[in-house]
Short mmCIF file of C-alpha atoms and ligand atoms in Angstrom, two decimals:
data_model
loop_
_atom_site.label_atom_id
_atom_site.label_comp_id
_atom_site.label_asym_id
_atom_site.label_seq_id
_atom_site.Cartn_x
_atom_site.Cartn_y
_atom_site.Cartn_z
CA MET A 2 91.27 -112.87 -122.99
CA ASP A 3 89.85 -111.34 -119.85
CA THR A 4 89.27 -113.01 -116.51
CA THR A 5 87.92 -110.13 -114.42
CA SER A 6 84.89 -111.01 -112.33
CA PHE A 7 82.41 -108.46 -111.02
CA THR A 8 82.50 -106.47 -107.84
CA PRO A 9 79.11 -105.33 -106.57
CA THR A 10 78.71 -101.68 -105.67
CA ALA A 11 76.81 -99.95 -102.94
CA GLU A 12 74.55 -97.96 -105.26
CA CYS A 13 72.34 -100.80 -106.52
CA SER A 14 68.68 -100.62 -105.50
CA PRO A 15 68.07 -101.91 -101.93
CA ARG A 16 66.34 -105.15 -103.09
CA THR A 17 69.41 -106.15 -105.10
CA ALA A 18 71.98 -104.37 -102.92
CA ARG A 19 74.58 -107.12 -103.14
CA ILE A 20 74.41 -108.10 -106.76
CA PRO A 21 75.95 -106.22 -109.70
CA ARG A 22 73.75 -104.26 -112.05
CA ILE A 23 74.26 -104.85 -115.77
CA VAL A 24 72.80 -102.00 -117.80
CA ILE A 25 72.21 -102.72 -121.51
CA VAL A 26 71.51 -99.61 -123.58
CA GLY A 27 69.64 -100.28 -126.84
CA GLY A 28 66.96 -102.95 -127.15
CA GLY A 29 67.42 -103.74 -130.86
CA ALA A 30 68.39 -106.94 -132.65
CA GLY A 31 71.28 -107.50 -130.21
CA GLY A 32 70.31 -105.71 -126.97
CA MET A 33 66.85 -107.28 -126.67
CA GLN A 34 68.35 -110.77 -127.11
CA LEU A 35 71.01 -110.11 -124.50
CA ALA A 36 68.59 -108.67 -121.91
CA THR A 37 66.22 -111.63 -122.35
CA ARG A 38 69.02 -114.20 -122.14
CA LEU A 39 70.72 -112.64 -119.13
CA ALA A 40 67.43 -112.21 -117.30
CA GLY A 41 66.79 -115.92 -117.77
CA THR A 42 70.20 -116.92 -116.41
CA ALA A 43 71.97 -114.37 -114.20
CA GLY A 44 68.71 -112.56 -113.31
CA ARG A 45 66.77 -115.71 -112.45
CA ARG A 46 69.57 -116.96 -110.19
CA ALA A 47 69.85 -113.52 -108.55
CA LEU A 48 73.47 -113.21 -109.67
CA ALA A 49 72.87 -109.84 -111.34
CA GLU A 50 70.19 -107.23 -111.86
CA ILE A 51 69.50 -106.73 -115.56
CA VAL A 52 68.32 -103.32 -116.79
CA LEU A 53 67.47 -102.56 -120.41
CA VAL A 54 67.31 -98.94 -121.60
CA ASP A 55 65.79 -97.85 -124.92
CA ARG A 56 64.60 -94.52 -126.24
CA TYR A 57 61.36 -96.15 -127.54
CA PRO A 58 58.74 -98.13 -125.61
CA THR A 59 58.63 -100.91 -128.23
CA HIS A 60 61.07 -103.17 -130.05
CA PHE A 61 60.96 -103.69 -133.81
CA TRP A 62 63.43 -105.93 -135.63
CA LYS A 63 65.34 -103.55 -137.91
CA PRO A 64 65.77 -105.89 -140.94
CA LEU A 65 61.97 -105.69 -141.37
CA LEU A 66 62.07 -101.90 -141.85
CA HIS A 67 61.93 -102.05 -145.64
CA GLU A 68 58.75 -104.12 -145.35
CA ALA A 69 57.26 -101.52 -143.01
CA ALA A 70 58.34 -98.68 -145.33
CA SER A 71 56.77 -100.34 -148.38
CA GLY A 72 53.59 -101.25 -146.48
CA HIS A 73 54.06 -105.01 -146.69
CA CYS A 74 54.05 -105.45 -142.95
CA ASP A 75 51.90 -103.81 -140.33
CA PRO A 76 54.38 -102.73 -137.63
CA ALA A 77 51.72 -103.13 -134.94
CA THR A 78 51.77 -106.91 -135.41
CA HIS A 79 55.57 -107.10 -135.16
CA THR A 80 56.42 -104.70 -132.34
CA ILE A 81 57.14 -106.08 -128.87
CA GLU A 82 56.57 -103.93 -125.82
CA TYR A 83 59.73 -103.76 -123.74
CA ALA A 84 57.67 -103.52 -120.54
CA ALA A 85 55.88 -106.80 -121.39
CA GLN A 86 59.13 -108.57 -122.32
CA ALA A 87 60.70 -107.30 -119.08
CA ARG A 88 57.76 -108.57 -117.03
CA HIS A 89 57.77 -112.02 -118.71
CA HIS A 90 61.50 -112.53 -118.46
CA GLY A 91 62.45 -110.71 -115.28
CA PHE A 92 64.52 -107.68 -116.27
CA ARG A 93 63.85 -104.00 -115.67
CA PHE A 94 63.03 -101.66 -118.53
CA VAL A 95 63.88 -97.96 -118.42
CA GLN A 96 62.62 -95.75 -121.23
CA GLY A 97 64.78 -92.84 -122.31
CA GLU A 98 67.72 -91.87 -124.46
CA LEU A 99 71.26 -92.35 -123.22
CA LEU A 100 72.79 -88.86 -123.20
CA ARG A 101 76.20 -89.34 -121.60
CA VAL A 102 78.21 -91.57 -119.29
CA ASP A 103 80.40 -90.68 -116.34
CA ARG A 104 82.79 -93.64 -116.35
CA THR A 105 84.47 -92.65 -113.08
CA ALA A 106 81.20 -92.54 -111.13
CA HIS A 107 79.63 -95.39 -113.20
CA LEU A 108 76.63 -93.21 -113.98
CA ALA A 109 74.60 -93.20 -117.20
CA THR A 110 72.45 -90.13 -117.80
CA ILE A 111 69.08 -90.97 -119.37
CA GLY A 112 67.22 -88.12 -121.05
CA ALA A 113 63.75 -86.84 -120.24
CA VAL A 114 60.78 -88.50 -121.98
CA PHE A 115 58.01 -86.52 -123.67
CA ASP A 116 54.69 -87.76 -125.09
CA ALA A 117 53.44 -87.20 -128.65
CA ASP A 118 52.04 -83.78 -127.65
CA GLY A 119 55.39 -82.67 -126.24
CA GLU A 120 54.20 -83.14 -122.64
CA HIS A 121 56.96 -83.91 -120.20
CA ILE A 122 56.45 -87.45 -118.83
CA LEU A 123 59.75 -88.36 -117.20
CA PRO A 124 62.63 -86.14 -116.10
CA GLU A 125 66.30 -86.64 -116.93
CA ARG A 126 67.62 -89.45 -114.70
CA GLN A 127 70.90 -90.99 -113.62
CA LEU A 128 71.30 -94.72 -113.63
CA HIS A 129 74.10 -96.42 -111.78
CA TYR A 130 75.77 -99.38 -113.47
CA ASP A 131 78.38 -101.92 -112.55
CA GLU A 132 78.71 -103.11 -116.13
CA LEU A 133 77.53 -101.03 -119.07
CA VAL A 134 76.72 -102.67 -122.42
CA LEU A 135 76.25 -100.39 -125.42
CA ALA A 136 74.01 -101.81 -128.15
CA LEU A 137 72.90 -98.53 -129.74
CA GLY A 138 72.90 -99.67 -133.37
CA SER A 139 73.88 -97.30 -136.16
CA VAL A 140 72.74 -94.17 -137.95
CA THR A 141 72.81 -93.28 -141.62
CA ASN A 142 76.13 -92.07 -142.96
CA PHE A 143 75.52 -89.38 -145.60
CA PHE A 144 79.29 -89.08 -146.24
CA ASN A 145 78.90 -85.25 -146.27
CA VAL A 146 77.27 -85.35 -149.72
CA PRO A 147 75.75 -81.86 -150.13
CA GLY A 148 71.98 -81.83 -149.59
CA ALA A 149 71.80 -85.52 -148.64
CA ALA A 150 71.01 -85.04 -144.93
CA GLU A 151 68.38 -82.38 -145.82
CA HIS A 152 66.63 -84.04 -148.74
CA ALA A 153 67.27 -87.80 -148.64
CA LEU A 154 65.27 -89.92 -146.22
CA PRO A 155 67.15 -92.33 -143.94
CA LEU A 156 65.68 -95.68 -142.87
CA GLU A 157 66.81 -96.27 -139.31
CA ASN A 158 63.62 -96.70 -137.31
CA LEU A 159 59.86 -97.17 -137.55
CA GLU A 160 59.11 -93.43 -137.49
CA GLN A 161 61.24 -92.93 -140.59
CA ALA A 162 59.74 -96.00 -142.30
CA GLU A 163 56.25 -94.63 -141.63
CA HIS A 164 57.27 -91.15 -142.78
CA PHE A 165 58.52 -92.58 -146.08
CA ARG A 166 55.37 -94.71 -146.51
CA ARG A 167 53.11 -91.69 -146.07
CA ARG A 168 55.13 -89.66 -148.60
CA PHE A 169 55.04 -92.55 -151.03
CA LEU A 170 51.23 -92.85 -150.72
CA ALA A 171 50.85 -89.06 -151.05
CA ALA A 172 52.94 -89.06 -154.25
CA CYS A 173 50.81 -91.90 -155.67
CA THR A 174 47.59 -90.08 -154.69
CA LYS A 175 48.69 -86.90 -156.52
CA ALA A 176 49.81 -88.77 -159.62
CA ASN A 177 46.60 -90.79 -159.68
CA HIS A 178 44.52 -87.63 -159.44
CA LEU A 179 46.48 -86.06 -162.30
CA ALA A 180 45.93 -89.14 -164.45
CA GLN A 181 42.18 -89.04 -163.71
CA GLU A 182 41.86 -85.32 -164.48
CA GLN A 183 43.70 -85.44 -167.78
CA PRO A 184 43.28 -88.97 -169.05
CA ALA A 185 44.49 -88.01 -172.53
CA ARG A 186 47.83 -86.84 -171.24
CA ALA A 187 50.16 -89.37 -169.73
CA ALA A 188 50.70 -88.45 -166.09
CA PRO A 189 54.37 -87.82 -165.31
CA PRO A 190 55.93 -90.77 -163.48
CA ILE A 191 56.75 -90.65 -159.78
CA CYS A 192 60.48 -91.27 -159.31
CA ILE A 193 61.62 -93.02 -156.17
CA ASN A 194 65.41 -93.20 -155.95
CA VAL A 195 67.18 -95.54 -153.57
CA ILE A 196 70.84 -94.58 -153.15
CA GLY A 197 73.09 -97.51 -152.22
CA ALA A 198 72.70 -101.04 -153.59
CA GLY A 199 73.90 -103.03 -150.61
CA ALA A 200 71.46 -105.56 -149.15
CA THR A 201 69.26 -102.84 -147.57
CA GLY A 202 68.90 -100.81 -150.78
CA VAL A 203 68.26 -103.88 -152.94
CA GLU A 204 65.62 -105.25 -150.55
CA LEU A 205 63.92 -101.87 -150.31
CA ALA A 206 63.82 -101.31 -154.09
CA ALA A 207 62.31 -104.77 -154.65
CA ALA A 208 59.77 -104.30 -151.84
CA LEU A 209 58.67 -100.95 -153.31
CA ARG A 210 58.18 -102.45 -156.74
CA HIS A 211 56.08 -105.25 -155.22
CA ALA A 212 54.01 -102.65 -153.38
CA VAL A 213 53.01 -100.72 -156.50
CA GLY A 214 50.96 -103.53 -158.11
CA PRO A 215 48.51 -104.02 -155.21
CA LEU A 216 48.32 -100.24 -154.63
CA THR A 217 47.23 -99.59 -158.22
CA ALA A 218 44.81 -102.54 -158.07
CA TYR A 219 43.11 -101.39 -154.85
CA ARG A 220 43.44 -97.61 -154.75
CA PHE A 221 45.22 -95.85 -157.59
CA LYS A 222 43.32 -97.31 -160.49
CA SER A 223 44.36 -94.67 -163.01
CA LEU A 224 48.05 -95.39 -162.52
CA ILE A 225 49.84 -97.91 -164.70
CA ALA A 226 52.30 -99.51 -162.30
CA ASP A 227 55.29 -99.89 -164.62
CA ARG A 228 54.82 -96.63 -166.50
CA HIS A 229 53.82 -94.24 -163.76
CA VAL A 230 56.02 -95.38 -160.90
CA CYS A 231 59.76 -95.47 -161.54
CA ILE A 232 61.90 -97.22 -158.90
CA ARG A 233 65.58 -96.53 -159.39
CA LEU A 234 68.52 -98.07 -157.52
CA ILE A 235 71.80 -96.12 -157.65
CA GLU A 236 75.16 -97.61 -156.71
CA GLY A 237 78.64 -96.05 -156.74
CA ALA A 238 80.47 -99.38 -157.17
CA PRO A 239 80.60 -101.09 -160.58
CA ARG A 240 78.03 -103.68 -159.45
CA ILE A 241 75.19 -104.03 -156.94
CA LEU A 242 75.84 -105.96 -153.69
CA PRO A 243 79.56 -105.18 -154.06
CA THR A 244 80.60 -107.09 -150.91
CA LEU A 245 78.99 -110.34 -152.10
CA ASP A 246 80.03 -112.83 -154.76
CA GLU A 247 79.81 -111.54 -158.36
CA ARG A 248 77.35 -114.31 -159.22
CA VAL A 249 75.00 -113.12 -156.47
CA SER A 250 75.23 -109.58 -157.88
CA ALA A 251 74.50 -110.79 -161.38
CA ARG A 252 71.53 -112.97 -160.39
CA THR A 253 70.04 -110.26 -158.20
CA HIS A 254 70.57 -107.63 -160.91
CA ALA A 255 68.72 -109.82 -163.41
CA GLN A 256 65.83 -110.34 -160.98
CA LEU A 257 65.59 -106.60 -160.33
CA ARG A 258 65.52 -105.96 -164.07
CA ASP A 259 62.65 -108.45 -164.40
CA LEU A 260 60.85 -106.54 -161.66
CA ASN A 261 61.30 -103.35 -163.66
CA VAL A 262 63.62 -101.69 -161.15
CA GLU A 263 66.03 -99.40 -162.98
CA VAL A 264 69.56 -100.17 -161.75
CA LEU A 265 72.38 -97.64 -162.25
CA THR A 266 75.88 -98.71 -161.20
CA GLY A 267 79.18 -96.79 -161.14
CA ILE A 268 77.28 -93.58 -160.40
CA ARG A 269 78.72 -91.22 -157.81
CA VAL A 270 76.09 -88.96 -156.28
CA SER A 271 77.50 -85.45 -155.87
CA GLU A 272 74.43 -83.64 -154.53
CA VAL A 273 70.84 -84.26 -153.51
CA THR A 274 68.28 -81.52 -153.99
CA ARG A 275 64.56 -81.34 -153.13
CA ASP A 276 63.53 -82.87 -156.44
CA ALA A 277 66.67 -84.34 -158.02
CA ILE A 278 69.91 -86.22 -157.67
CA LEU A 279 73.01 -84.74 -159.27
CA THR A 280 75.84 -87.05 -160.24
CA ALA A 281 79.59 -86.47 -160.47
CA ALA A 282 79.30 -87.05 -164.24
CA GLY A 283 76.90 -84.10 -164.51
CA GLN A 284 73.62 -86.02 -164.86
CA ARG A 285 70.40 -84.79 -163.23
CA LEU A 286 67.99 -87.54 -162.16
CA ALA A 287 64.49 -86.40 -161.23
CA SER A 288 63.45 -87.57 -157.79
CA ASP A 289 60.15 -87.25 -155.95
CA ILE A 290 61.50 -89.20 -152.99
CA THR A 291 65.15 -90.04 -152.34
CA ILE A 292 66.15 -92.68 -149.80
CA TRP A 293 69.70 -92.96 -148.55
CA ALA A 294 70.84 -96.55 -147.94
CA ALA A 295 74.50 -96.04 -148.78
CA GLY A 296 76.22 -96.57 -145.45
CA VAL A 297 76.04 -96.45 -141.69
CA ALA A 298 78.07 -95.00 -138.82
CA GLY A 299 77.99 -95.16 -135.03
CA PRO A 300 75.54 -92.71 -133.35
CA ALA A 301 77.02 -89.27 -132.55
CA MET A 302 76.29 -89.70 -128.82
CA LEU A 303 79.06 -92.31 -128.57
CA ALA A 304 81.43 -89.35 -128.22
CA GLN A 305 79.78 -88.76 -124.81
CA ILE A 306 80.91 -92.08 -123.29
CA GLY A 307 83.82 -90.52 -121.42
CA ASP A 308 86.44 -90.64 -124.21
CA VAL A 309 86.22 -94.30 -125.20
CA ALA A 310 88.16 -94.80 -128.45
CA LEU A 311 86.10 -94.63 -131.67
CA ASN A 312 87.08 -95.67 -135.20
CA ALA A 313 86.65 -93.61 -138.38
CA SER A 314 83.01 -94.75 -138.66
CA ASN A 315 82.36 -93.50 -135.13
CA GLN A 316 81.97 -97.03 -133.71
CA VAL A 317 83.29 -97.97 -130.27
CA ILE A 318 86.52 -99.93 -130.60
CA VAL A 319 86.30 -103.17 -128.62
CA ASN A 320 88.61 -106.14 -128.12
CA ASP A 321 87.62 -109.77 -128.67
CA THR A 322 85.76 -109.90 -125.33
CA LEU A 323 83.68 -106.93 -126.59
CA GLN A 324 85.10 -104.70 -123.84
CA THR A 325 86.56 -101.29 -124.54
CA PRO A 326 90.35 -101.32 -124.15
CA ASP A 327 90.07 -98.19 -121.93
CA ASP A 328 87.48 -99.52 -119.50
CA PRO A 329 86.69 -103.21 -118.82
CA HIS A 330 83.29 -102.20 -117.37
CA VAL A 331 82.10 -100.79 -120.71
CA PHE A 332 81.12 -103.29 -123.41
CA ALA A 333 79.82 -102.58 -126.92
CA PHE A 334 78.44 -104.86 -129.61
CA GLY A 335 76.30 -104.92 -132.75
CA ASP A 336 76.35 -102.06 -135.25
CA CYS A 337 77.73 -99.50 -132.75
CA ALA A 338 80.90 -101.55 -132.11
CA ALA A 339 84.08 -101.94 -134.11
CA CYS A 340 84.92 -105.56 -133.33
CA PRO A 341 88.03 -107.00 -134.96
CA SER A 342 87.32 -109.57 -137.64
CA GLN A 343 89.50 -112.66 -137.33
CA GLY A 344 91.68 -113.32 -140.31
CA SER A 345 91.43 -109.78 -141.68
CA ARG A 346 92.52 -106.34 -140.58
CA GLY A 347 89.01 -104.90 -140.72
CA TYR A 348 85.98 -104.99 -138.45
CA LEU A 349 82.90 -107.21 -138.48
CA PRO A 350 80.13 -105.83 -140.72
CA PRO A 351 77.00 -104.15 -139.32
CA ARG A 352 74.62 -107.08 -139.64
CA ALA A 353 71.88 -108.64 -137.55
CA GLN A 354 73.74 -111.94 -137.63
CA VAL A 355 76.79 -110.38 -135.96
CA ALA A 356 74.64 -108.67 -133.30
CA TYR A 357 72.79 -111.94 -132.62
CA GLN A 358 75.95 -114.01 -132.19
CA GLN A 359 77.56 -111.33 -130.02
CA ALA A 360 74.45 -111.22 -127.80
CA ARG A 361 74.67 -115.00 -127.32
CA TYR A 362 78.37 -114.73 -126.60
CA LEU A 363 77.94 -111.91 -124.06
CA GLY A 364 75.13 -113.82 -122.34
CA GLN A 365 77.54 -116.70 -121.73
CA ALA A 366 80.55 -114.49 -121.00
CA PHE A 367 78.69 -112.54 -118.28
CA MET A 368 77.65 -115.80 -116.63
CA GLN A 369 81.25 -117.02 -116.73
CA ARG A 370 82.47 -113.79 -115.16
CA LEU A 371 79.78 -113.90 -112.48
CA SER A 372 80.93 -117.39 -111.53
CA GLY A 373 84.58 -116.35 -111.57
CA LYS A 374 85.35 -118.49 -114.62
CA ARG A 375 87.74 -117.75 -117.46
CA VAL A 376 86.21 -115.93 -120.43
CA ARG A 377 87.20 -116.73 -123.98
CA GLY A 378 87.14 -114.23 -126.84
CA PHE A 379 84.25 -113.89 -129.29
CA ALA A 380 84.56 -115.71 -132.61
CA PHE A 381 82.16 -114.89 -135.44
CA HIS A 382 80.90 -117.78 -137.58
CA ASP A 383 79.56 -116.44 -140.85
CA ALA A 384 76.42 -118.43 -141.60
CA GLY A 385 76.02 -116.69 -144.97
CA THR A 386 74.07 -113.75 -146.30
CA VAL A 387 70.58 -113.81 -147.68
CA VAL A 388 69.13 -110.97 -149.74
CA SER A 389 65.36 -110.96 -150.15
CA LEU A 390 63.56 -109.74 -153.24
CA GLY A 391 60.13 -110.23 -151.68
CA LYS A 392 57.72 -112.71 -153.18
CA THR A 393 59.79 -113.12 -156.36
CA GLY A 394 62.73 -114.64 -154.57
CA ALA A 395 65.83 -114.38 -152.46
CA VAL A 396 69.50 -115.19 -152.95
CA PHE A 397 71.65 -116.85 -150.29
CA GLN A 398 75.44 -117.00 -150.29
CA THR A 399 77.72 -118.82 -147.90
CA GLU A 400 81.47 -119.34 -147.93
CA LEU A 401 82.72 -122.92 -148.25
CA GLY A 402 86.29 -122.00 -147.42
CA ARG A 403 89.19 -121.03 -149.71
CA SER A 404 87.39 -118.55 -152.01
CA ARG A 405 84.63 -121.04 -152.81
CA SER A 406 81.05 -120.12 -152.10
CA LEU A 407 77.66 -121.79 -152.31
CA ILE A 408 74.82 -119.79 -153.83
CA ILE A 409 71.18 -120.77 -153.46
CA ASP A 410 68.14 -118.96 -154.76
CA GLY A 411 64.45 -119.70 -155.14
CA LEU A 412 62.22 -121.18 -152.46
CA ALA A 413 65.06 -122.49 -150.29
CA ALA A 414 66.55 -118.98 -150.04
CA ILE A 415 63.13 -117.46 -149.27
CA GLY A 416 62.72 -120.06 -146.49
CA LEU A 417 66.14 -119.18 -145.06
CA TYR A 418 65.27 -115.48 -145.03
CA GLU A 419 62.03 -116.21 -143.14
CA PHE A 420 63.91 -118.44 -140.72
CA ILE A 421 66.30 -115.64 -139.65
CA TYR A 422 63.41 -113.58 -138.26
CA ARG A 423 61.80 -116.61 -136.62
CA LYS A 424 65.14 -117.40 -134.99
CA HIS A 425 65.19 -113.91 -133.50
CA LEU A 426 61.65 -114.45 -132.16
CA LEU A 427 62.60 -117.87 -130.77
CA GLY A 428 65.38 -116.24 -128.76
CA LEU A 429 62.90 -113.73 -127.34
CA HIS A 430 59.75 -115.81 -126.82
CA GLY A 431 60.65 -119.50 -126.86
CA THR A 432 59.06 -122.12 -129.13
CA LYS A 433 55.39 -122.01 -128.09
CA ARG A 434 54.89 -118.25 -128.35
CA THR A 435 56.92 -118.04 -131.56
CA LEU A 436 54.72 -120.71 -133.16
CA LEU A 437 51.57 -118.90 -132.02
CA GLN A 438 52.89 -115.60 -133.31
CA SER A 439 53.90 -117.11 -136.65
CA LEU A 440 50.42 -118.61 -136.99
CA SER A 441 48.87 -115.25 -136.21
CA HIS A 442 51.08 -113.53 -138.84
CA TRP A 443 50.09 -116.18 -141.38
CA LEU A 444 46.36 -115.78 -140.63
CA GLN A 445 46.60 -112.00 -140.91
CA SER A 446 48.45 -112.24 -144.21
CA HIS A 447 45.52 -114.28 -145.60
CA ASN A 448 42.88 -112.04 -144.16
CA ARG A 449 43.98 -108.58 -145.34
CA PRO A 450 45.17 -106.91 -148.54
CA SER A 451 48.84 -107.75 -149.15
CA ILE A 452 49.72 -104.09 -148.69
CA ARG A 453 48.72 -101.30 -146.28
CA LEU A 454 46.49 -99.00 -148.33
CA HIS A 455 46.39 -95.89 -146.09
C1 LIG B 518 66.12 -101.83 -143.98
C2 LIG B 518 67.19 -102.68 -143.33
C3 LIG B 518 67.30 -104.02 -143.70
C4 LIG B 518 68.29 -104.83 -143.11
N1 LIG B 518 68.36 -106.14 -143.48
C5 LIG B 518 69.28 -106.93 -142.90
C6 LIG B 518 69.36 -108.29 -143.24
O1 LIG B 518 68.61 -108.78 -144.10
N2 LIG B 518 70.32 -109.06 -142.63
C7 LIG B 518 71.16 -108.54 -141.67
O2 LIG B 518 72.01 -109.27 -141.14
N3 LIG B 518 71.11 -107.24 -141.33
C8 LIG B 518 70.19 -106.43 -141.91
N4 LIG B 518 70.13 -105.10 -141.56
C9 LIG B 518 71.09 -104.60 -140.54
C10 LIG B 518 70.57 -104.97 -139.13
O3 LIG B 518 69.28 -104.45 -138.96
C11 LIG B 518 71.50 -104.43 -138.07
O4 LIG B 518 72.81 -104.90 -138.30
C12 LIG B 518 71.07 -104.86 -136.66
O5 LIG B 518 69.76 -104.40 -136.38
C13 LIG B 518 72.05 -104.32 -135.62
O6 LIG B 518 71.58 -104.66 -134.35
P1 LIG B 518 71.93 -103.73 -133.10
O7 LIG B 518 71.36 -104.40 -131.90
O8 LIG B 518 73.37 -103.41 -133.10
O9 LIG B 518 71.18 -102.35 -133.37
P2 LIG B 518 69.65 -102.04 -133.66
O10 LIG B 518 68.89 -103.25 -133.99
O11 LIG B 518 69.64 -100.91 -134.61
O12 LIG B 518 69.13 -101.51 -132.23
C14 LIG B 518 69.60 -100.34 -131.65
C15 LIG B 518 68.64 -99.95 -130.53
O13 LIG B 518 69.23 -98.90 -129.77
C16 LIG B 518 68.24 -97.92 -129.47
N5 LIG B 518 68.97 -96.65 -129.26
C17 LIG B 518 69.75 -96.01 -130.16
N6 LIG B 518 70.30 -94.91 -129.60
C18 LIG B 518 69.87 -94.89 -128.31
C19 LIG B 518 70.11 -94.02 -127.21
N7 LIG B 518 70.94 -92.96 -127.30
N8 LIG B 518 69.52 -94.29 -126.03
C20 LIG B 518 68.68 -95.36 -125.90
N9 LIG B 518 68.42 -96.22 -126.91
C21 LIG B 518 69.02 -95.99 -128.09
C22 LIG B 518 67.33 -97.95 -130.68
O14 LIG B 518 66.05 -97.44 -130.37
C23 LIG B 518 67.31 -99.44 -131.02
O15 LIG B 518 66.25 -100.11 -130.33
C24 LIG B 518 69.16 -104.28 -142.14
C25 LIG B 518 69.05 -102.93 -141.78
C26 LIG B 518 68.07 -102.14 -142.37
C27 LIG B 518 67.96 -100.69 -141.97
#
């Protein structure tokens, strides 16, 4: 438990010279919530200046990435401009990548910004903070598998999702052309391999399979969806979704089989090449596109935060108030933080639900500190896990205590999955704008092909 309250510093901007500056770096699932909340409380009451830093100009909710990669959602309708959010809610937005932190001088160095043509827009800058909150998310962990970083695609941001989508469409275009040119000969199938059958890999594999039908109907008419496009999901553990209940694994596996996704479990990938995956058992699996969804780690730049302690997954070690043990003015949460999990010796998992609850907690904890009140530690309440298989279904699991769990699938689980995103939007926009946005998404979904065709 920590009871420190803030001391303002002389280096804040003149307008806010006597209030502390809270700098949040990373405007993702957690950081954007925290900046919006704090701006509405501490910022509105002029108790603190809130600054949000992100390397991109727009926010996109990461759990939707597989829908962007498969073409089910148009990112343009789901991105939120940080500048607009900052203007509506009263925080300051600074675009740029956090490069390093001088903890003694309380200075964060923000990298230069370039436009799409490589033109220099903004120089490297230094930003003074009184309290620094790291919400940088995670990066793909390739576990040093030879060739993986070179040949497997990660799925960490919109650029990568779009890159994958374009490669996927290009592969379908080639195969379709081949099938048209030589109709007598069966065109060789395109093989898309997803490595890692946690929730991300499972959702991506299902979304890709759902994308193929509309693509062949609208554009690639010579392709036979099930024969010419092979979607394979590869998992090292004996079953998919290894951290969830066995019944959830079994139900999801059966649904993937019905969708014609090939599921391989107990397969250890030993190497990834340009056009194949090699396994420890000596198999060679052809691969036109390989996606790596087998694990995450903290971003490498965390080593530049003036020697804060990191765990083996390169996440910042924090205590239950989400402060680093070395420096009470540096906080970390979400995927980039190693936050102790109550009742076990491990850390909380990298999930949007954790980031969301920690953002809510920090919003309250900062207000308590600013008013000199006592701050309690963060406690995570697991509301369950939902894995979406697109329009064919979803599976939801929640613990009911003492190794008993409730499992729901079908429409109720699909509704729960939808609700999680709407809850994120509610936290950012409030009820009226979230309802309007949801209506606009619904209208668009009835007014366009179900998949992006180009
Ligand atoms: C395809 C996919 C599906 C998922 N599905 C689910 C799901 O169904 N349920 C669930 O609970 N979780 C899901 N997750 C995990 C979930 O997205 C993360 O746990 C969550 O986004 C973590 O939130 P965060 O705020 O810690 O980081 P993020 O949301 O990743 O945000 C990090 C932010 O930091 C910015 N940033 C990074 N480095 C820098 C830097 N050096 N300088 C400035 N800015 C920087 C990034 O641009 C980004 O905006 C999924 C993840 C993926 C990839």
